[in-house]
Each structure stands twice: as C-alpha cells, then as structure tokens.
mmCIF file of N, CA, C and O in Angstrom:
data_model
loop_
_atom_site.group_PDB
_atom_site.id
_atom_site.type_symbol
_atom_site.label_atom_id
_atom_site.label_comp_id
_atom_site.label_asym_id
_atom_site.label_seq_id
_atom_site.Cartn_x
_atom_site.Cartn_y
_atom_site.Cartn_z
ATOM 1 N N UNK A 793 55.127 -26.342 32.920
ATOM 2 C CA UNK A 793 53.784 -26.860 33.056
ATOM 3 C C UNK A 793 53.095 -26.099 34.181
ATOM 4 O O UNK A 793 53.678 -25.901 35.240
ATOM 5 N N UNK A 794 51.879 -25.667 33.943
ATOM 6 C CA UNK A 794 51.157 -24.950 34.983
ATOM 7 C C UNK A 794 49.659 -25.102 34.790
ATOM 8 O O UNK A 794 49.187 -25.429 33.710
ATOM 9 N N UNK A 795 48.945 -24.859 35.867
ATOM 10 C CA UNK A 795 47.487 -24.894 35.850
ATOM 11 C C UNK A 795 46.991 -23.696 36.640
ATOM 12 O O UNK A 795 47.486 -23.417 37.735
ATOM 13 N N UNK A 796 46.024 -22.969 36.075
ATOM 14 C CA UNK A 796 45.325 -21.924 36.808
ATOM 15 C C UNK A 796 44.080 -22.558 37.394
ATOM 16 O O UNK A 796 43.343 -23.255 36.693
ATOM 17 N N UNK A 797 43.842 -22.321 38.665
ATOM 18 C CA UNK A 797 42.730 -22.941 39.359
ATOM 19 C C UNK A 797 41.914 -21.868 40.049
ATOM 20 O O UNK A 797 42.468 -21.000 40.721
ATOM 21 N N UNK A 798 40.599 -21.900 39.864
ATOM 22 C CA UNK A 798 39.697 -21.001 40.561
ATOM 23 C C UNK A 798 38.715 -21.852 41.345
ATOM 24 O O UNK A 798 38.065 -22.722 40.778
ATOM 25 N N UNK A 799 38.624 -21.593 42.633
ATOM 26 C CA UNK A 799 37.688 -22.314 43.480
ATOM 27 C C UNK A 799 36.683 -21.332 44.032
ATOM 28 O O UNK A 799 37.056 -20.288 44.563
ATOM 29 N N UNK A 800 35.407 -21.652 43.893
ATOM 30 C CA UNK A 800 34.349 -20.762 44.348
ATOM 31 C C UNK A 800 33.662 -21.360 45.565
ATOM 32 O O UNK A 800 33.187 -22.493 45.517
ATOM 33 N N UNK A 801 33.620 -20.574 46.631
ATOM 34 C CA UNK A 801 32.911 -21.012 47.825
ATOM 35 C C UNK A 801 31.411 -20.805 47.634
ATOM 36 O O UNK A 801 30.988 -20.017 46.792
ATOM 37 N N UNK A 802 30.626 -21.492 48.419
ATOM 38 C CA UNK A 802 29.177 -21.344 48.331
ATOM 39 C C UNK A 802 28.754 -19.912 48.607
ATOM 40 O O UNK A 802 27.735 -19.453 48.117
ATOM 41 N N UNK A 803 29.548 -19.171 49.380
ATOM 42 C CA UNK A 803 29.240 -17.774 49.675
ATOM 43 C C UNK A 803 29.473 -16.872 48.474
ATOM 44 O O UNK A 803 29.098 -15.709 48.475
ATOM 45 N N UNK A 804 30.109 -17.403 47.419
ATOM 46 C CA UNK A 804 30.361 -16.631 46.214
ATOM 47 C C UNK A 804 31.783 -16.140 46.084
ATOM 48 O O UNK A 804 32.181 -15.648 45.045
ATOM 49 N N UNK A 805 32.586 -16.256 47.134
ATOM 50 C CA UNK A 805 33.974 -15.824 47.099
ATOM 51 C C UNK A 805 34.781 -16.741 46.188
ATOM 52 O O UNK A 805 34.659 -17.960 46.266
ATOM 53 N N UNK A 806 35.616 -16.157 45.345
ATOM 54 C CA UNK A 806 36.439 -16.937 44.430
ATOM 55 C C UNK A 806 37.904 -16.768 44.803
ATOM 56 O O UNK A 806 38.371 -15.662 45.022
ATOM 57 N N UNK A 807 38.609 -17.881 44.881
ATOM 58 C CA UNK A 807 40.053 -17.840 45.111
ATOM 59 C C UNK A 807 40.732 -18.343 43.849
ATOM 60 O O UNK A 807 40.372 -19.395 43.327
ATOM 61 N N UNK A 808 41.694 -17.572 43.379
ATOM 62 C CA UNK A 808 42.448 -17.962 42.190
ATOM 63 C C UNK A 808 43.876 -18.276 42.592
ATOM 64 O O UNK A 808 44.448 -17.602 43.433
ATOM 65 N N UNK A 809 44.420 -19.293 41.964
ATOM 66 C CA UNK A 809 45.818 -19.631 42.210
ATOM 67 C C UNK A 809 46.411 -20.237 40.941
ATOM 68 O O UNK A 809 45.702 -20.861 40.168
ATOM 69 N N UNK A 810 47.676 -19.993 40.739
ATOM 70 C CA UNK A 810 48.400 -20.592 39.621
ATOM 71 C C UNK A 810 49.461 -21.507 40.209
ATOM 72 O O UNK A 810 50.196 -21.112 41.114
ATOM 73 N N UNK A 811 49.510 -22.723 39.733
ATOM 74 C CA UNK A 811 50.478 -23.693 40.225
ATOM 75 C C UNK A 811 51.397 -24.043 39.067
ATOM 76 O O UNK A 811 50.930 -24.429 37.997
ATOM 77 N N UNK A 812 52.692 -23.895 39.293
ATOM 78 C CA UNK A 812 53.685 -24.146 38.243
ATOM 79 C C UNK A 812 54.701 -25.165 38.731
ATOM 80 O O UNK A 812 55.048 -25.197 39.904
ATOM 81 N N UNK A 813 55.158 -25.981 37.816
ATOM 82 C CA UNK A 813 56.179 -26.979 38.129
ATOM 83 C C UNK A 813 56.877 -27.381 36.843
ATOM 84 O O UNK A 813 56.383 -27.117 35.749
ATOM 85 N N UNK A 814 58.015 -28.041 36.993
ATOM 86 C CA UNK A 814 58.790 -28.465 35.827
ATOM 87 C C UNK A 814 58.178 -29.655 35.102
ATOM 88 O O UNK A 814 58.364 -29.817 33.899
ATOM 89 N N UNK A 815 57.464 -30.514 35.830
ATOM 90 C CA UNK A 815 56.863 -31.699 35.226
ATOM 91 C C UNK A 815 55.415 -31.849 35.711
ATOM 92 O O UNK A 815 55.060 -31.325 36.769
ATOM 93 N N UNK A 816 54.597 -32.569 34.966
ATOM 94 C CA UNK A 816 53.220 -32.804 35.430
ATOM 95 C C UNK A 816 53.160 -33.513 36.776
ATOM 96 O O UNK A 816 52.281 -33.244 37.584
ATOM 97 N N UNK A 817 54.106 -34.405 37.031
ATOM 98 C CA UNK A 817 54.122 -35.128 38.309
ATOM 99 C C UNK A 817 54.360 -34.168 39.472
ATOM 100 O O UNK A 817 53.709 -34.262 40.513
ATOM 101 N N UNK A 818 55.311 -33.251 39.299
ATOM 102 C CA UNK A 818 55.571 -32.250 40.339
ATOM 103 C C UNK A 818 54.379 -31.311 40.496
ATOM 104 O O UNK A 818 54.072 -30.868 41.605
ATOM 105 N N UNK A 819 53.717 -31.037 39.407
ATOM 106 C CA UNK A 819 52.537 -30.181 39.450
ATOM 107 C C UNK A 819 51.462 -30.819 40.330
ATOM 108 O O UNK A 819 50.870 -30.155 41.188
ATOM 109 N N UNK A 820 51.233 -32.100 40.141
ATOM 110 C CA UNK A 820 50.240 -32.804 40.947
ATOM 111 C C UNK A 820 50.619 -32.798 42.423
ATOM 112 O O UNK A 820 49.761 -32.641 43.294
ATOM 113 N N UNK A 821 51.898 -32.941 42.720
ATOM 114 C CA UNK A 821 52.357 -32.921 44.106
ATOM 115 C C UNK A 821 52.168 -31.536 44.748
ATOM 116 O O UNK A 821 51.835 -31.431 45.911
ATOM 117 N N UNK A 822 52.393 -30.475 43.981
ATOM 118 C CA UNK A 822 52.211 -29.120 44.500
ATOM 119 C C UNK A 822 50.737 -28.794 44.716
ATOM 120 O O UNK A 822 50.392 -27.977 45.555
ATOM 121 N N UNK A 823 49.876 -29.432 43.951
ATOM 122 C CA UNK A 823 48.451 -29.170 44.062
ATOM 123 C C UNK A 823 47.877 -29.657 45.385
ATOM 124 O O UNK A 823 47.009 -29.007 45.971
ATOM 125 N N UNK A 824 48.360 -30.789 45.872
ATOM 126 C CA UNK A 824 47.818 -31.378 47.101
ATOM 127 C C UNK A 824 47.827 -30.406 48.277
ATOM 128 O O UNK A 824 46.788 -30.179 48.897
ATOM 129 N N UNK A 825 48.973 -29.805 48.645
ATOM 130 C CA UNK A 825 48.953 -28.889 49.788
ATOM 131 C C UNK A 825 48.145 -27.615 49.526
ATOM 132 O O UNK A 825 47.521 -27.075 50.441
ATOM 133 N N UNK A 826 48.112 -27.159 48.272
ATOM 134 C CA UNK A 826 47.327 -25.963 47.950
ATOM 135 C C UNK A 826 45.839 -26.224 48.167
ATOM 136 O O UNK A 826 45.128 -25.403 48.741
ATOM 137 N N UNK A 827 45.372 -27.380 47.730
ATOM 138 C CA UNK A 827 43.967 -27.736 47.930
ATOM 139 C C UNK A 827 43.655 -27.971 49.402
ATOM 140 O O UNK A 827 42.628 -27.520 49.899
ATOM 141 N N UNK A 828 44.535 -28.673 50.087
ATOM 142 C CA UNK A 828 44.317 -28.953 51.507
ATOM 143 C C UNK A 828 44.195 -27.662 52.295
ATOM 144 O O UNK A 828 43.326 -27.526 53.155
ATOM 145 N N UNK A 829 45.047 -26.684 51.998
ATOM 146 C CA UNK A 829 45.010 -25.402 52.690
ATOM 147 C C UNK A 829 43.709 -24.660 52.406
ATOM 148 O O UNK A 829 43.077 -24.118 53.312
ATOM 149 N N UNK A 830 43.289 -24.645 51.141
ATOM 150 C CA UNK A 830 42.058 -23.940 50.782
ATOM 151 C C UNK A 830 40.847 -24.583 51.443
ATOM 152 O O UNK A 830 39.975 -23.897 51.972
ATOM 153 N N UNK A 831 40.799 -25.905 51.434
ATOM 154 C CA UNK A 831 39.676 -26.613 52.055
ATOM 155 C C UNK A 831 39.672 -26.363 53.559
ATOM 156 O O UNK A 831 38.619 -26.152 54.165
ATOM 157 N N UNK A 832 40.845 -26.339 54.158
ATOM 158 C CA UNK A 832 40.953 -26.106 55.602
ATOM 159 C C UNK A 832 40.417 -24.721 55.973
ATOM 160 O O UNK A 832 39.660 -24.572 56.931
ATOM 161 N N UNK A 833 40.796 -23.705 55.220
ATOM 162 C CA UNK A 833 40.350 -22.343 55.533
ATOM 163 C C UNK A 833 38.899 -22.093 55.128
ATOM 164 O O UNK A 833 38.238 -21.253 55.719
ATOM 165 N N UNK A 834 38.401 -22.830 54.132
ATOM 166 C CA UNK A 834 37.031 -22.625 53.653
ATOM 167 C C UNK A 834 36.021 -23.471 54.408
ATOM 168 O O UNK A 834 34.853 -23.139 54.469
ATOM 169 N N UNK A 835 36.490 -24.570 54.936
ATOM 170 C CA UNK A 835 35.588 -25.516 55.574
ATOM 171 C C UNK A 835 35.141 -26.556 54.561
ATOM 172 O O UNK A 835 34.659 -26.205 53.487
ATOM 173 N N UNK A 836 35.340 -27.814 54.894
ATOM 174 C CA UNK A 836 34.990 -28.879 53.962
ATOM 175 C C UNK A 836 33.509 -28.825 53.628
ATOM 176 O O UNK A 836 32.677 -28.618 54.491
ATOM 177 N N UNK A 837 33.188 -28.970 52.385
ATOM 178 C CA UNK A 837 31.804 -28.920 51.936
ATOM 179 C C UNK A 837 31.340 -27.521 51.576
ATOM 180 O O UNK A 837 30.227 -27.346 51.101
ATOM 181 N N UNK A 838 32.171 -26.510 51.809
ATOM 182 C CA UNK A 838 31.786 -25.136 51.499
ATOM 183 C C UNK A 838 32.274 -24.665 50.138
ATOM 184 O O UNK A 838 32.100 -23.501 49.803
ATOM 185 N N UNK A 839 32.906 -25.524 49.376
ATOM 186 C CA UNK A 839 33.391 -25.146 48.057
ATOM 187 C C UNK A 839 32.361 -25.598 47.037
ATOM 188 O O UNK A 839 32.031 -26.780 46.942
ATOM 189 N N UNK A 840 31.835 -24.640 46.284
ATOM 190 C CA UNK A 840 30.750 -24.937 45.349
ATOM 191 C C UNK A 840 31.246 -25.467 44.018
ATOM 192 O O UNK A 840 30.617 -26.345 43.427
ATOM 193 N N UNK A 841 32.371 -24.930 43.521
ATOM 194 C CA UNK A 841 32.809 -25.343 42.195
ATOM 195 C C UNK A 841 34.274 -25.025 41.976
ATOM 196 O O UNK A 841 34.869 -24.250 42.723
ATOM 197 N N UNK A 842 34.830 -25.622 40.947
ATOM 198 C CA UNK A 842 36.215 -25.376 40.565
ATOM 199 C C UNK A 842 36.312 -25.174 39.064
ATOM 200 O O UNK A 842 35.634 -25.860 38.300
ATOM 201 N N UNK A 843 37.114 -24.207 38.653
ATOM 202 C CA UNK A 843 37.350 -23.951 37.229
ATOM 203 C C UNK A 843 38.838 -24.086 36.987
ATOM 204 O O UNK A 843 39.640 -23.442 37.662
ATOM 205 N N UNK A 844 39.208 -24.923 36.063
ATOM 206 C CA UNK A 844 40.603 -25.178 35.746
ATOM 207 C C UNK A 844 40.890 -24.622 34.363
ATOM 208 O O UNK A 844 40.175 -24.926 33.409
ATOM 209 N N UNK A 845 41.909 -23.784 34.265
ATOM 210 C CA UNK A 845 42.336 -23.266 32.973
ATOM 211 C C UNK A 845 43.673 -23.897 32.641
ATOM 212 O O UNK A 845 44.646 -23.696 33.357
ATOM 213 N N UNK A 846 43.709 -24.675 31.588
ATOM 214 C CA UNK A 846 44.947 -25.352 31.214
ATOM 215 C C UNK A 846 45.824 -24.424 30.388
ATOM 216 O O UNK A 846 45.351 -23.474 29.781
ATOM 217 N N UNK A 847 47.076 -24.725 30.395
ATOM 218 C CA UNK A 847 48.033 -24.008 29.566
ATOM 219 C C UNK A 847 48.676 -25.000 28.611
ATOM 220 O O UNK A 847 48.575 -26.209 28.798
ATOM 221 N N UNK A 848 49.342 -24.504 27.615
ATOM 222 C CA UNK A 848 49.970 -25.352 26.621
ATOM 223 C C UNK A 848 50.878 -26.389 27.286
ATOM 224 O O UNK A 848 51.628 -26.058 28.193
ATOM 225 N N UNK A 849 50.787 -27.616 26.865
ATOM 226 C CA UNK A 849 51.661 -28.661 27.368
ATOM 227 C C UNK A 849 51.062 -29.508 28.470
ATOM 228 O O UNK A 849 51.651 -30.502 28.875
ATOM 229 N N UNK A 850 49.890 -29.150 28.982
ATOM 230 C CA UNK A 850 49.259 -29.960 30.023
ATOM 231 C C UNK A 850 48.524 -31.102 29.341
ATOM 232 O O UNK A 850 47.644 -30.885 28.516
ATOM 233 N N UNK A 851 48.894 -32.311 29.700
ATOM 234 C CA UNK A 851 48.310 -33.486 29.049
ATOM 235 C C UNK A 851 46.936 -33.825 29.624
ATOM 236 O O UNK A 851 46.564 -33.389 30.717
ATOM 237 N N UNK A 852 46.214 -34.624 28.884
ATOM 238 C CA UNK A 852 44.909 -35.096 29.337
ATOM 239 C C UNK A 852 45.038 -35.862 30.655
ATOM 240 O O UNK A 852 44.236 -35.698 31.564
ATOM 241 N N UNK A 853 46.066 -36.691 30.747
ATOM 242 C CA UNK A 853 46.279 -37.473 31.970
ATOM 243 C C UNK A 853 46.499 -36.591 33.189
ATOM 244 O O UNK A 853 46.010 -36.889 34.277
ATOM 245 N N UNK A 854 47.224 -35.498 33.013
ATOM 246 C CA UNK A 854 47.445 -34.563 34.115
ATOM 247 C C UNK A 854 46.133 -33.908 34.521
ATOM 248 O O UNK A 854 45.849 -33.747 35.706
ATOM 249 N N UNK A 855 45.326 -33.548 33.527
ATOM 250 C CA UNK A 855 44.021 -32.944 33.835
ATOM 251 C C UNK A 855 43.158 -33.905 34.636
ATOM 252 O O UNK A 855 42.511 -33.505 35.608
ATOM 253 N N UNK A 856 43.137 -35.157 34.248
ATOM 254 C CA UNK A 856 42.345 -36.147 34.977
ATOM 255 C C UNK A 856 42.879 -36.292 36.404
ATOM 256 O O UNK A 856 42.096 -36.354 37.361
ATOM 257 N N UNK A 857 44.191 -36.296 36.574
ATOM 258 C CA UNK A 857 44.778 -36.404 37.914
ATOM 259 C C UNK A 857 44.386 -35.209 38.780
ATOM 260 O O UNK A 857 44.065 -35.367 39.967
ATOM 261 N N UNK A 858 44.391 -34.021 38.195
ATOM 262 C CA UNK A 858 43.998 -32.816 38.935
ATOM 263 C C UNK A 858 42.524 -32.897 39.319
ATOM 264 O O UNK A 858 42.149 -32.614 40.463
ATOM 265 N N UNK A 859 41.695 -33.304 38.381
ATOM 266 C CA UNK A 859 40.267 -33.409 38.674
ATOM 267 C C UNK A 859 39.998 -34.459 39.751
ATOM 268 O O UNK A 859 39.137 -34.266 40.610
ATOM 269 N N UNK A 860 40.758 -35.539 39.747
ATOM 270 C CA UNK A 860 40.626 -36.553 40.795
ATOM 271 C C UNK A 860 40.966 -35.975 42.156
ATOM 272 O O UNK A 860 40.314 -36.269 43.160
ATOM 273 N N UNK A 861 42.000 -35.139 42.205
ATOM 274 C CA UNK A 861 42.362 -34.513 43.476
ATOM 275 C C UNK A 861 41.260 -33.569 43.955
ATOM 276 O O UNK A 861 40.951 -33.516 45.145
ATOM 277 N N UNK A 862 40.665 -32.831 43.036
ATOM 278 C CA UNK A 862 39.562 -31.946 43.411
ATOM 279 C C UNK A 862 38.385 -32.762 43.943
ATOM 280 O O UNK A 862 37.779 -32.405 44.960
ATOM 281 N N UNK A 863 38.083 -33.851 43.276
ATOM 282 C CA UNK A 863 36.982 -34.712 43.734
ATOM 283 C C UNK A 863 37.281 -35.297 45.114
ATOM 284 O O UNK A 863 36.362 -35.507 45.904
ATOM 285 N N UNK A 864 38.540 -35.573 45.409
ATOM 286 C CA UNK A 864 38.927 -36.090 46.722
ATOM 287 C C UNK A 864 38.485 -35.138 47.830
ATOM 288 O O UNK A 864 38.096 -35.567 48.908
ATOM 289 N N UNK A 865 38.528 -33.837 47.531
ATOM 290 C CA UNK A 865 38.106 -32.828 48.509
ATOM 291 C C UNK A 865 36.640 -32.439 48.328
ATOM 292 O O UNK A 865 36.198 -31.402 48.783
ATOM 293 N N UNK A 866 35.888 -33.290 47.652
ATOM 294 C CA UNK A 866 34.460 -33.122 47.442
ATOM 295 C C UNK A 866 34.113 -31.873 46.629
ATOM 296 O O UNK A 866 33.059 -31.284 46.804
ATOM 297 N N UNK A 867 35.018 -31.481 45.749
ATOM 298 C CA UNK A 867 34.754 -30.405 44.802
ATOM 299 C C UNK A 867 34.350 -31.112 43.508
ATOM 300 O O UNK A 867 35.191 -31.617 42.773
ATOM 301 N N UNK A 868 33.039 -31.184 43.274
ATOM 302 C CA UNK A 868 32.563 -32.022 42.174
ATOM 303 C C UNK A 868 32.028 -31.226 40.990
ATOM 304 O O UNK A 868 31.905 -31.759 39.896
ATOM 305 N N UNK A 869 31.686 -29.979 41.178
ATOM 306 C CA UNK A 869 31.233 -29.142 40.062
ATOM 307 C C UNK A 869 32.474 -28.527 39.431
ATOM 308 O O UNK A 869 32.994 -27.527 39.906
ATOM 309 N N UNK A 870 32.946 -29.145 38.366
ATOM 310 C CA UNK A 870 34.206 -28.751 37.768
ATOM 311 C C UNK A 870 34.031 -28.292 36.328
ATOM 312 O O UNK A 870 33.213 -28.830 35.595
ATOM 313 N N UNK A 871 34.820 -27.313 35.957
ATOM 314 C CA UNK A 871 34.850 -26.854 34.588
ATOM 315 C C UNK A 871 36.283 -26.771 34.112
ATOM 316 O O UNK A 871 37.186 -26.500 34.900
ATOM 317 N N UNK A 872 36.497 -27.028 32.844
ATOM 318 C CA UNK A 872 37.834 -26.960 32.267
ATOM 319 C C UNK A 872 37.790 -26.012 31.073
ATOM 320 O O UNK A 872 36.934 -26.139 30.203
ATOM 321 N N UNK A 873 38.704 -25.038 31.080
ATOM 322 C CA UNK A 873 38.787 -24.069 29.988
ATOM 323 C C UNK A 873 40.144 -24.245 29.317
ATOM 324 O O UNK A 873 41.175 -23.921 29.904
ATOM 325 N N UNK A 874 40.160 -24.771 28.107
ATOM 326 C CA UNK A 874 41.434 -24.905 27.405
ATOM 327 C C UNK A 874 41.810 -23.578 26.732
ATOM 328 O O UNK A 874 40.950 -22.884 26.202
ATOM 329 N N UNK A 875 43.068 -23.235 26.827
ATOM 330 C CA UNK A 875 43.575 -22.051 26.127
ATOM 331 C C UNK A 875 44.816 -22.439 25.367
ATOM 332 O O UNK A 875 45.483 -23.410 25.690
ATOM 333 N N UNK A 876 45.150 -21.650 24.386
ATOM 334 C CA UNK A 876 46.333 -21.938 23.579
ATOM 335 C C UNK A 876 47.594 -21.535 24.307
ATOM 336 O O UNK A 876 47.758 -21.825 25.480
ATOM 337 N N UNK A 877 48.479 -20.851 23.620
ATOM 338 C CA UNK A 877 49.759 -20.427 24.207
ATOM 339 C C UNK A 877 49.521 -19.307 25.190
ATOM 340 O O UNK A 877 49.201 -18.195 24.807
ATOM 341 N N UNK A 878 49.676 -19.618 26.456
ATOM 342 C CA UNK A 878 49.477 -18.638 27.512
ATOM 343 C C UNK A 878 50.585 -18.714 28.503
ATOM 344 O O UNK A 878 51.142 -19.689 28.775
#
C-alpha cells in the first residue's frame, strides 16, 4: 500500500514524497511525521495545496484518513488522482 503526495507551497515550490507501508493503518502512521516535518520546514499556513495520487489497493477509508490528516495541518486545497496498476 502506498500513496504519492505532492505538497505545493504558496511560493510555488512543490515537494513530492511517496509513502509505503504494509497496511493502510501503518501508512497513516507514517504520514503523520512526514507531514509534520514538511509543515515545520515550510511554515504553517504556507502550504497552498496537496495532490494525492493513489495506487492500486488504497481504500476509500484510507484516502479519507489521509485527507483528514492534511486538513489537520490546514492543507485544505486537495486533489486526488486515481491511477490503475502503478
């Protein structure tokens, strides 16, 4: 299970990261420190948007959990791009 995440700062800089784990629950746990680190280095409120690219096997519930975590860090302009076998 994995999620590709792109976060765009208001300055236009884009950071891409891929988070992989054996289960959706572990994936959500790995996402927390990755987001916290990005927000810390970018400055809270300086992230303009997030784009999530799902991979095969990511459930709707996991997507909602990821989006909730992004919203926790005030990243509210979100996009989701579904892809097939990747």
